[in-house]
Every structure is written in structure tokens, then in C-alpha cells.
mmCIF file of N, CA and C in Angstrom:
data_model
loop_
_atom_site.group_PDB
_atom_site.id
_atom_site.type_symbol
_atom_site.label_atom_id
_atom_site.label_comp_id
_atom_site.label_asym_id
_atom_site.label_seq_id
_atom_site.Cartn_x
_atom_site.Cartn_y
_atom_site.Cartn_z
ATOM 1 N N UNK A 246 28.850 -92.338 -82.968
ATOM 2 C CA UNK A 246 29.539 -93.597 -83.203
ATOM 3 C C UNK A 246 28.949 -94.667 -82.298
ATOM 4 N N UNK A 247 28.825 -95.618 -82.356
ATOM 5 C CA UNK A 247 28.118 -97.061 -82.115
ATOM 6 C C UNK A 247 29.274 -98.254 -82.113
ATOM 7 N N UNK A 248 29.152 -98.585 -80.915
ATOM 8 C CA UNK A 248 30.035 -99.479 -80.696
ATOM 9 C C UNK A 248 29.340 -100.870 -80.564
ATOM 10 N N UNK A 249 29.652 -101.901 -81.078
ATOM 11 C CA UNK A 249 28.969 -103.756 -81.112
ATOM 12 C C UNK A 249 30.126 -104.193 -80.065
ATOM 13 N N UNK A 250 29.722 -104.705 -79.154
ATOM 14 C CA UNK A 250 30.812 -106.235 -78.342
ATOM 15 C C UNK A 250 30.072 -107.148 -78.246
ATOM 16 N N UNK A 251 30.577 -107.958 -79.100
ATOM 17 C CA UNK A 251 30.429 -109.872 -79.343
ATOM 18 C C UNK A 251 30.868 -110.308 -78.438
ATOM 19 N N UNK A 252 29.966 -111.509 -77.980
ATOM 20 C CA UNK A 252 30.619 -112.186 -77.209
ATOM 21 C C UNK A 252 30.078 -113.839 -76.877
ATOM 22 N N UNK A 253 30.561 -114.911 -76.975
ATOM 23 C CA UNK A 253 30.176 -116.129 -76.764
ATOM 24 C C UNK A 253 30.309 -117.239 -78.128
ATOM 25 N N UNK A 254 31.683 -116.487 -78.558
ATOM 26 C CA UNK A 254 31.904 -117.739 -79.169
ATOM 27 C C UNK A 254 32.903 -118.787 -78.588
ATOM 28 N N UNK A 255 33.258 -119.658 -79.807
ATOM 29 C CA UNK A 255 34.636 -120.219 -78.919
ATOM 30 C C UNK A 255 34.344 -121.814 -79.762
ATOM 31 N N UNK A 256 35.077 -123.136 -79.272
ATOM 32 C CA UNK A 256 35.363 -124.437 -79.519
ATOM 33 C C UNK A 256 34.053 -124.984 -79.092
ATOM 34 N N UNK A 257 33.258 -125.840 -80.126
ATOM 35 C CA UNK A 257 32.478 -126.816 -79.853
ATOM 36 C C UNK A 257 32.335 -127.818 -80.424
ATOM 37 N N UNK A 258 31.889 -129.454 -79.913
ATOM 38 C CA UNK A 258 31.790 -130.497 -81.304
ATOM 39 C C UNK A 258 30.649 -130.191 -81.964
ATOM 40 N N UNK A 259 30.722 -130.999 -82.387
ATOM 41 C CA UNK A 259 29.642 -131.406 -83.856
ATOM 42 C C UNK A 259 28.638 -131.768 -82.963
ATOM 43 N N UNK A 260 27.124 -131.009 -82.912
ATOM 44 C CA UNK A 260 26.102 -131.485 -82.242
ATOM 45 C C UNK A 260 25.716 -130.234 -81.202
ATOM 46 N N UNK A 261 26.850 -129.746 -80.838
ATOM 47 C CA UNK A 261 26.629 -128.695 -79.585
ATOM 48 C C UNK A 261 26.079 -127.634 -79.791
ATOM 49 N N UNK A 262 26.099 -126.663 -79.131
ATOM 50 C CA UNK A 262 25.284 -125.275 -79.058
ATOM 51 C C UNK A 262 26.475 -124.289 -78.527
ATOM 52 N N UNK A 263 26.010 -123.186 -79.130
ATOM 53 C CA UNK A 263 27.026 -122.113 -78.715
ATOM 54 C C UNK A 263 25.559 -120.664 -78.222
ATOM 55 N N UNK A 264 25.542 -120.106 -77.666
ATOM 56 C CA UNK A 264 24.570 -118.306 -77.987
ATOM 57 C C UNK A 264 25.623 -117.349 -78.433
ATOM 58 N N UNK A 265 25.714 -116.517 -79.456
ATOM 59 C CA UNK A 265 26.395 -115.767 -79.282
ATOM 60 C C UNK A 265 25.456 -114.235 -79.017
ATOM 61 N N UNK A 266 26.582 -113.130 -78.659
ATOM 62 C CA UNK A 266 25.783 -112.019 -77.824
ATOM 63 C C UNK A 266 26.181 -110.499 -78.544
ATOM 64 N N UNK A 267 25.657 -109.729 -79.213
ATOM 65 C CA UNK A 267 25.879 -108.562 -79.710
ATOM 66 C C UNK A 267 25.456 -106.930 -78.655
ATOM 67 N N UNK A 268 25.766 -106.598 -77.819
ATOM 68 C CA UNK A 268 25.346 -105.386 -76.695
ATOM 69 C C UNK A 268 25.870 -104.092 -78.102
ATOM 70 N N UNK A 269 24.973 -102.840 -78.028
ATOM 71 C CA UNK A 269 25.721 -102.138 -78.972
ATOM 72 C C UNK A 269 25.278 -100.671 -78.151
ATOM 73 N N UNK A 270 26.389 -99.623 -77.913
ATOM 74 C CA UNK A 270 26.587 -99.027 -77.481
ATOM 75 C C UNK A 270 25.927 -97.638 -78.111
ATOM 76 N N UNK A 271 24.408 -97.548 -77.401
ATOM 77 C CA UNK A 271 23.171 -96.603 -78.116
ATOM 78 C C UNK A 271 22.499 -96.950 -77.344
ATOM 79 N N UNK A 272 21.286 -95.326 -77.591
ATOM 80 C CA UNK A 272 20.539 -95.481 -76.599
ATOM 81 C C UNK A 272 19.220 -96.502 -76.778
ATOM 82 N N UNK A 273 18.224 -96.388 -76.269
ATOM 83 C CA UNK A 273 17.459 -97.435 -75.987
ATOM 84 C C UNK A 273 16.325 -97.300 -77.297
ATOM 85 N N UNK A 274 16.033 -95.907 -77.305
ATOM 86 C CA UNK A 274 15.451 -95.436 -78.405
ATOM 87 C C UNK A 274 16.143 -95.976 -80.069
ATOM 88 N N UNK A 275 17.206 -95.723 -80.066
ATOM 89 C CA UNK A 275 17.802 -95.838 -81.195
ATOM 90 C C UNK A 275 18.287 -97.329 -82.087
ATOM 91 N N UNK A 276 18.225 -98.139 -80.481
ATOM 92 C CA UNK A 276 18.255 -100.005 -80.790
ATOM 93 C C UNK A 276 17.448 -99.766 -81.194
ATOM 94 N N UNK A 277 16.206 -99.846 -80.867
ATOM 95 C CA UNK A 277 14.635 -100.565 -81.279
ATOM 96 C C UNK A 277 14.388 -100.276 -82.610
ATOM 97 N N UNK A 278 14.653 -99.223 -83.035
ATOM 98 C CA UNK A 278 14.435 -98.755 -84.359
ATOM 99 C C UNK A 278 15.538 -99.665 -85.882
ATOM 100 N N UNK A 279 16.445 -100.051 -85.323
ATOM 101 C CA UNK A 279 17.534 -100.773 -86.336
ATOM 102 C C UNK A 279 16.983 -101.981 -86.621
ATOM 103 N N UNK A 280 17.711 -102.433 -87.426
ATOM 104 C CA UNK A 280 17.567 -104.372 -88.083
ATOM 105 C C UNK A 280 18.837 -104.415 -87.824
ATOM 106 N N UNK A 281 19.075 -105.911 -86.864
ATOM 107 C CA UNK A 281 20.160 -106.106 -86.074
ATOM 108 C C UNK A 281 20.230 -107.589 -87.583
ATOM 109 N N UNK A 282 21.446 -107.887 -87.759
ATOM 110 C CA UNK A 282 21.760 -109.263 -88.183
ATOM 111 C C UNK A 282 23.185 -110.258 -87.730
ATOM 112 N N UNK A 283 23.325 -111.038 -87.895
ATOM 113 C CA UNK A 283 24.484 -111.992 -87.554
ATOM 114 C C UNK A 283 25.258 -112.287 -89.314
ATOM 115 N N UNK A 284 26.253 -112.168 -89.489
ATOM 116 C CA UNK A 284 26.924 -112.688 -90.631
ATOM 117 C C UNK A 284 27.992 -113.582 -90.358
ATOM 118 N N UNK A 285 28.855 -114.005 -90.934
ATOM 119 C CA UNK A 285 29.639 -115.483 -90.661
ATOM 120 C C UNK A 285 31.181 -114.641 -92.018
ATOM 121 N N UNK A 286 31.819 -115.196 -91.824
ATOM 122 C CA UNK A 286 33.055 -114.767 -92.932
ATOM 123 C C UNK A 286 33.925 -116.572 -92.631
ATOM 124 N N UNK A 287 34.225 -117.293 -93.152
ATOM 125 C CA UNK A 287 35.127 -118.367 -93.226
ATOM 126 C C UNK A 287 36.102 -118.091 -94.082
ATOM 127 N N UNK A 288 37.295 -118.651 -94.088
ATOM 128 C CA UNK A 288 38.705 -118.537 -94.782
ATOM 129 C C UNK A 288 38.411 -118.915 -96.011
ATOM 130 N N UNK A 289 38.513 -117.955 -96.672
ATOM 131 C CA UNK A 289 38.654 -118.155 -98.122
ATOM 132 C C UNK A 289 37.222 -118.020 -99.127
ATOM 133 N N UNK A 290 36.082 -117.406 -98.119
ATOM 134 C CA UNK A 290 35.079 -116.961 -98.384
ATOM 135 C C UNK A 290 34.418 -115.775 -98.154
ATOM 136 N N UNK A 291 33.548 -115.320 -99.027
ATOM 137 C CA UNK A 291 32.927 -113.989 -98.420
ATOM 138 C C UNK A 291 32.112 -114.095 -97.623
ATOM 139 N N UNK A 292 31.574 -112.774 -97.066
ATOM 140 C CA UNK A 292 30.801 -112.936 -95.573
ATOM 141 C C UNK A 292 29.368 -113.086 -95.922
ATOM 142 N N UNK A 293 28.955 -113.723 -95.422
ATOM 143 C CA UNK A 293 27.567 -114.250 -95.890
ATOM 144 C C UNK A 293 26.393 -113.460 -94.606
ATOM 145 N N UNK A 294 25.257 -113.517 -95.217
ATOM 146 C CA UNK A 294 24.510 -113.256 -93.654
ATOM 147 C C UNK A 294 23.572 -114.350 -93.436
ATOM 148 N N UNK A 295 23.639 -114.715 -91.839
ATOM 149 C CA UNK A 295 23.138 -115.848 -91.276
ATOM 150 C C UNK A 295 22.233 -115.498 -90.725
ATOM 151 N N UNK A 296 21.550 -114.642 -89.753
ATOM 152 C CA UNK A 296 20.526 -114.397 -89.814
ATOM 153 C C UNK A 296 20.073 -113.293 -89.020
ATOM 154 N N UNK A 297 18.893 -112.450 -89.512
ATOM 155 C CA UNK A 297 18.360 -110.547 -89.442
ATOM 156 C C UNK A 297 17.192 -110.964 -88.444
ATOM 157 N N UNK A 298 17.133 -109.404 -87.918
ATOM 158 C CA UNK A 298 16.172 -109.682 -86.811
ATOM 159 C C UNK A 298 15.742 -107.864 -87.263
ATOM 160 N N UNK A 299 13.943 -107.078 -87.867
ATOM 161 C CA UNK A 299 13.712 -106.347 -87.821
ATOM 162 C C UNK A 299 13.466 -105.792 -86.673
ATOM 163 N N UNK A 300 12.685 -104.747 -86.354
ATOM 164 C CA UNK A 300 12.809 -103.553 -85.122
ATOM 165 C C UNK A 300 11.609 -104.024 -85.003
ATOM 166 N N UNK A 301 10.478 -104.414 -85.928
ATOM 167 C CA UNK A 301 9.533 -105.635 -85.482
ATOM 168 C C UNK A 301 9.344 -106.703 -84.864
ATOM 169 N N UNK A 302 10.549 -107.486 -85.094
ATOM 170 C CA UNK A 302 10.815 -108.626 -84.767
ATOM 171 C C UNK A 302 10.550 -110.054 -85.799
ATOM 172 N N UNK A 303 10.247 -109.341 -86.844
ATOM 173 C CA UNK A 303 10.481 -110.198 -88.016
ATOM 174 C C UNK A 303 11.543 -110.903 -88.382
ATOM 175 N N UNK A 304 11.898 -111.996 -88.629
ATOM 176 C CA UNK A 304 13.228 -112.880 -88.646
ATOM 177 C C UNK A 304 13.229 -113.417 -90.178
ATOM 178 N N UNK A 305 14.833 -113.256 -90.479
ATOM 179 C CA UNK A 305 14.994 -114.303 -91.408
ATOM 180 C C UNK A 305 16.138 -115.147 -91.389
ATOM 181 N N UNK A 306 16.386 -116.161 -91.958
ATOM 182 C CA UNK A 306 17.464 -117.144 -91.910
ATOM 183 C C UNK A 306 18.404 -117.234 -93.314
ATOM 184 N N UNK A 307 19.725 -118.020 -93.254
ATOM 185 C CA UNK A 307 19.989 -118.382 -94.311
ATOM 186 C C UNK A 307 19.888 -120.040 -94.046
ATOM 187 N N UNK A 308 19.483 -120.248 -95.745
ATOM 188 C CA UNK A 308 18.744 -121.884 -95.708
ATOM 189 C C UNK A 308 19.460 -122.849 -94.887
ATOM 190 N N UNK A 309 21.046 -122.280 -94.940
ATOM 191 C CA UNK A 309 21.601 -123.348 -94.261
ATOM 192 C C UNK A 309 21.931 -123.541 -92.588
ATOM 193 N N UNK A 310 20.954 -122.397 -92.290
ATOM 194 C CA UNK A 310 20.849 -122.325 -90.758
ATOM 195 C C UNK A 310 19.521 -122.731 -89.951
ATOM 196 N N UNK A 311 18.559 -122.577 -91.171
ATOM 197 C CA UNK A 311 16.775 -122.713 -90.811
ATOM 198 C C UNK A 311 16.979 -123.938 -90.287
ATOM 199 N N UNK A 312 16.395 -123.965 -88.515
ATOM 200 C CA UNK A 312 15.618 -125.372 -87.884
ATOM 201 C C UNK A 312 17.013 -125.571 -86.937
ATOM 202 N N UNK A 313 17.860 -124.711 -87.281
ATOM 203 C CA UNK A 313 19.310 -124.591 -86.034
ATOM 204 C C UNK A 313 19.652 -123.631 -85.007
ATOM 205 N N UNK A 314 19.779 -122.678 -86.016
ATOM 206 C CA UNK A 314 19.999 -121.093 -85.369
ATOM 207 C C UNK A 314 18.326 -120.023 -84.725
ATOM 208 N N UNK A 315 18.332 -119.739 -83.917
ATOM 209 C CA UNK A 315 17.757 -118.507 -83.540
ATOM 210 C C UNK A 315 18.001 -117.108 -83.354
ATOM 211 N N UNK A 316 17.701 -116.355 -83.919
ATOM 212 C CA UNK A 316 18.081 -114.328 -83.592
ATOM 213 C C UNK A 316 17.145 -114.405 -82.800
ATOM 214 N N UNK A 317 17.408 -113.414 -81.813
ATOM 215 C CA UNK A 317 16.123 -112.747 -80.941
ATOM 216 C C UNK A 317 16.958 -111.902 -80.610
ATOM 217 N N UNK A 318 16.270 -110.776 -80.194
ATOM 218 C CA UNK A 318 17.039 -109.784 -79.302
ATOM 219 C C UNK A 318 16.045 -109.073 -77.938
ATOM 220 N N UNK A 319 16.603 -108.312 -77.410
ATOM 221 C CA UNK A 319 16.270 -107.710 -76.440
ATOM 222 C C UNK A 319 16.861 -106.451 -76.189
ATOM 223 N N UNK A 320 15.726 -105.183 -76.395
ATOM 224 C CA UNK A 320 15.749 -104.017 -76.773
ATOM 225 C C UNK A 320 16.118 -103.338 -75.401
ATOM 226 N N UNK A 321 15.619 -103.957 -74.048
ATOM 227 C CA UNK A 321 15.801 -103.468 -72.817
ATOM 228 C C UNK A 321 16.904 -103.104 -72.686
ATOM 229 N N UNK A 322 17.991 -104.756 -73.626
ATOM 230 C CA UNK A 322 19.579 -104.522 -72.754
ATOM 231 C C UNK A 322 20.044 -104.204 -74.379
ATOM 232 N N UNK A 323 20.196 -103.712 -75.201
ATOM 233 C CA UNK A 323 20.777 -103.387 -76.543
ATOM 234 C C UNK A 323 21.879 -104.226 -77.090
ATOM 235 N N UNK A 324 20.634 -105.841 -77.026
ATOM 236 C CA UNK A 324 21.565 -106.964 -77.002
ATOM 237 C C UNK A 324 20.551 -107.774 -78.403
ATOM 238 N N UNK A 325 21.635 -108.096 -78.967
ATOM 239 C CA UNK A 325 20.907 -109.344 -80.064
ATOM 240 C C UNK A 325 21.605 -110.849 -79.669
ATOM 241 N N UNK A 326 20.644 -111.669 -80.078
ATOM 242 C CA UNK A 326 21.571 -113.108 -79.514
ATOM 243 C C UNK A 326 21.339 -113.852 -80.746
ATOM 244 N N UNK A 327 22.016 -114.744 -80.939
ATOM 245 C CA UNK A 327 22.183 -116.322 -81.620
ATOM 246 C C UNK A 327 22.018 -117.429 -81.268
ATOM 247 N N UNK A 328 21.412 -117.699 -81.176
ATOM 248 C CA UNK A 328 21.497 -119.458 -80.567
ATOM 249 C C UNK A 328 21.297 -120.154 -81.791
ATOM 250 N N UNK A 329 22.199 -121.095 -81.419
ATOM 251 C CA UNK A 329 22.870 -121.660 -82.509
ATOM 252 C C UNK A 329 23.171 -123.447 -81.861
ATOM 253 N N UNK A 330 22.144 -124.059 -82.299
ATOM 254 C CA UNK A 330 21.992 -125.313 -81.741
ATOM 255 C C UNK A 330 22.733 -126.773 -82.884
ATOM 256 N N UNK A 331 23.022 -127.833 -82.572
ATOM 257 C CA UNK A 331 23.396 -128.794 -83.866
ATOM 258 C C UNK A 331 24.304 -128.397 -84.569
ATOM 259 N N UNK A 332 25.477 -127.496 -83.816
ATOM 260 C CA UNK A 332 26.474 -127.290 -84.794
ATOM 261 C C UNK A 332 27.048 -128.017 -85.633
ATOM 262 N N UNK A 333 27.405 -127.632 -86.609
ATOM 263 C CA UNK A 333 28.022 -128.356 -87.705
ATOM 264 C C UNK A 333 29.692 -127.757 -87.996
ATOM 265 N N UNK A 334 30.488 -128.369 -88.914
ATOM 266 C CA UNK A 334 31.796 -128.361 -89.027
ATOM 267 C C UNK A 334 31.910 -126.829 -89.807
ATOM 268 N N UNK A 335 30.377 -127.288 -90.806
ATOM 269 C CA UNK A 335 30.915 -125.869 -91.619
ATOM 270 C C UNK A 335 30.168 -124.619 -91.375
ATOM 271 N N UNK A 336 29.520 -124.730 -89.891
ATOM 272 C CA UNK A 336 29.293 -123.277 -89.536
ATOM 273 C C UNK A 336 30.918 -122.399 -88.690
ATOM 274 N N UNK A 337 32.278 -123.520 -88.713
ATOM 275 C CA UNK A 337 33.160 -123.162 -88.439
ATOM 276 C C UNK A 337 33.007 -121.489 -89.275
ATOM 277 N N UNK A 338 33.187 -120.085 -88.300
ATOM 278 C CA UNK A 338 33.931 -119.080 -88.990
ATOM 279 C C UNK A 338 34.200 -117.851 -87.951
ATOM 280 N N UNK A 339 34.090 -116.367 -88.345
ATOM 281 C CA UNK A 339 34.255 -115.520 -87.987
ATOM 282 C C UNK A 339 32.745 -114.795 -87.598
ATOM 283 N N UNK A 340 32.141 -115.043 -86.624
ATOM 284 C CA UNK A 340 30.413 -114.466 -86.864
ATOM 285 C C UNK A 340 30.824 -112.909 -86.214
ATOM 286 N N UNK A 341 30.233 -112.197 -87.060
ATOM 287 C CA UNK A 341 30.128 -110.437 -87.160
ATOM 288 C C UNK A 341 28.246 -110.166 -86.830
ATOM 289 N N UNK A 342 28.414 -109.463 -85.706
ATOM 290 C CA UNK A 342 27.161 -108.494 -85.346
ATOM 291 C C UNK A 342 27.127 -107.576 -86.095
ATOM 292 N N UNK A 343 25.940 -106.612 -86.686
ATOM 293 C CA UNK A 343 26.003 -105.457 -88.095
ATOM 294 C C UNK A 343 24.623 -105.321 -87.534
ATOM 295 N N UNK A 344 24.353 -103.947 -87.398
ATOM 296 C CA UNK A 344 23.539 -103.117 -87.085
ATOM 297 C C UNK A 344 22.957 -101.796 -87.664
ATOM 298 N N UNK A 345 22.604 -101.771 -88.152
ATOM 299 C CA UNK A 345 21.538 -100.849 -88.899
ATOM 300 C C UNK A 345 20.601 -100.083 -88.840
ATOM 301 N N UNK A 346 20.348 -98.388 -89.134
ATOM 302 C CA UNK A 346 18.756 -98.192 -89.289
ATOM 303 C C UNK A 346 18.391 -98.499 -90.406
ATOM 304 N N UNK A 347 16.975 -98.384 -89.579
ATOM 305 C CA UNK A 347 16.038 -98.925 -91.451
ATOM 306 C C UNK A 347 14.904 -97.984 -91.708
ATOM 307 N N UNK A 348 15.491 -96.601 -91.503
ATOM 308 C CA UNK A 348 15.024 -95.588 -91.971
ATOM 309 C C UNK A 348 16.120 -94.407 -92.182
ATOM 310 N N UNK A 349 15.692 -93.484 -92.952
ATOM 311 C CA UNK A 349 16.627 -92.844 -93.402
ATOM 312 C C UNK A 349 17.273 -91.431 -92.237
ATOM 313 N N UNK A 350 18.047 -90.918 -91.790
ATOM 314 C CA UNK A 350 19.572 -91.390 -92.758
ATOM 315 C C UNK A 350 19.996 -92.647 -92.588
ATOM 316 N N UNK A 351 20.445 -93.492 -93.667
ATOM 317 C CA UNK A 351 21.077 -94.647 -93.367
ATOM 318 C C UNK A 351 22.092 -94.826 -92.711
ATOM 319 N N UNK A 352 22.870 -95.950 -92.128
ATOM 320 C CA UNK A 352 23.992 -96.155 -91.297
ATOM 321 C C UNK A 352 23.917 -97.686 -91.078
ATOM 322 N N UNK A 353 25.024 -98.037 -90.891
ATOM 323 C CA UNK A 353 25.446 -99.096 -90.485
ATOM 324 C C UNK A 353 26.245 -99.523 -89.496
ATOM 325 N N UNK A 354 26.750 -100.221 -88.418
ATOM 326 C CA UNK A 354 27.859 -100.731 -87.967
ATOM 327 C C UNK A 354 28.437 -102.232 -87.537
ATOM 328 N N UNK A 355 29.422 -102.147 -87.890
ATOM 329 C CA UNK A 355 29.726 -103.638 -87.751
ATOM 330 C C UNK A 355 30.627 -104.237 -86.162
ATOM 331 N N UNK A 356 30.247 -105.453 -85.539
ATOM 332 C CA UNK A 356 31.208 -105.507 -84.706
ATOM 333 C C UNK A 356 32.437 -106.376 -84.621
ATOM 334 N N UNK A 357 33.599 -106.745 -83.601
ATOM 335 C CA UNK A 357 34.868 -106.987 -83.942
ATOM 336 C C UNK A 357 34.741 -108.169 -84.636
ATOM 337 N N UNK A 358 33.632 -108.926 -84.044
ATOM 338 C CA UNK A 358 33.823 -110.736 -84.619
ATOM 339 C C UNK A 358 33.838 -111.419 -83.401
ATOM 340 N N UNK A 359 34.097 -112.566 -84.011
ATOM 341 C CA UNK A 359 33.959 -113.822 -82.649
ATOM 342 C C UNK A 359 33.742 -115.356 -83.504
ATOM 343 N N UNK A 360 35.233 -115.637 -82.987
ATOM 344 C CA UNK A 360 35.361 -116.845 -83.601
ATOM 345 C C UNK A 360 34.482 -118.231 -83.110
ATOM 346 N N UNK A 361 34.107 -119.120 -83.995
ATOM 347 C CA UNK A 361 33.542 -120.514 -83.730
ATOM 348 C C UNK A 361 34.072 -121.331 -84.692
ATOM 349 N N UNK A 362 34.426 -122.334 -83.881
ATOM 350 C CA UNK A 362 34.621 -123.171 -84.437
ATOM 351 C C UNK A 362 34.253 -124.634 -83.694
ATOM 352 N N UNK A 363 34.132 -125.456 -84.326
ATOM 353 C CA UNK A 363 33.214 -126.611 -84.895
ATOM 354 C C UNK A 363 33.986 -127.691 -84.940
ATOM 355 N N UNK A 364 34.797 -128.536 -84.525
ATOM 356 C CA UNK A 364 35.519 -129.483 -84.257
ATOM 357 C C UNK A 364 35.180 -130.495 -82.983
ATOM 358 N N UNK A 365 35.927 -131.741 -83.680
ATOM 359 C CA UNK A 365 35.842 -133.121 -82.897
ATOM 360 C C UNK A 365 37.692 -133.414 -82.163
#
């Protein structure tokens, strides 16, 4: 079992920056090998994914984050981050850490969440 703790969300205006922080409870061997991603859930919507980070370090975005947000992680501390610059109103949500191998056997895990929100 694999445990995610989020951490670094919280209240920001319009313009600001938040990092948020995913640590996941595995060994050092077993991070490096996953595709770590960030997803978002808002009220009254499904959870979308904002943006994947391979065991390469290959990145992708969703369009409405490209030129804002950054994934990176760091395999040393079994940490993925977000930086998340120019917030906007409607990146207001619930952002979920989800962790993965990407080889077989498959698995997944998700972590508790961590609210942002985006207000003046």
C-alpha cells in the first residue's frame, strides 16, 4: 500500500502562485519507475488531469495550464511538485496527486486532495 500527502494548497488572488507537494510513501526504487500526475476535481465537475510527469521526465500539460503550471519531481525525496504561477479564478478546485506504474502489474494511487482556491 502507498500512501500520497499533499501539501501546499490554500487561498490566493488572481495573479499569484501557489507549489503544491505530493511525498508518496515507497521506496526509492519504486518512485522512479511510476508516472506521477496532478488532477483538479471542481464542484460540479469531473476530475480532469492537469498535468503528468513520466519516470523519464517527460511532461505533459492540460491546454489550459500550458505557460502557467510546472510538474517536476524529485526522485531523491519521493516528491512531485506543481508550481502553479498566474493563478486564475477557474483553476479554483480540489488538486489530487495519482501515482502510477507504467509497467506491468499495473496500479495506481490516489492522494487525499488539497484545496485551492483563487479569489479576490
Amino acid at each position: 500500500q502507498v500512501q500520497l500527502v499533499e501539501s501546499g494548497g490554500g487561498l490566493v488572488q488572481p495573479g499569484g502562485s501557489l507549489r503544491l507537494s505530493c511525498t508518496a510513501s515507497t521506496s526509492g526504487s519504486i518512485f522512479e519507475s511510476t508516472v506521477t500526475s496532478w488532477y483538479r476535481q471542481a464542484p460540479g465537475k469531473q476530475r480532469e488531469l492537469v498535468a503528468g510527469i513520466s519516470s523519464g521526465g517527460s511532461t505533459n500539460y492540460a491546454d489550459s495550464v500550458k505557460g502557467r503550471f510546472t510538474i517536476s519531481r524529485d526522485n531523491a525525496k519521493n516528491t512531485v511538485y506543481l508550481q502553479m504561477n498566474n493563478l486564475k479564478p477557474e483553476d479554483s478546485a480540489v488538486y489530487y496527486c495519482n501515482l502510477r506504474s507504467s509497467t506491468f502489474p499495473f496500479w495506481a494511487y490516489w492522494g487525499q486532495g488539497t484545496q485551492v482556491t483563487v479569489s479576490s
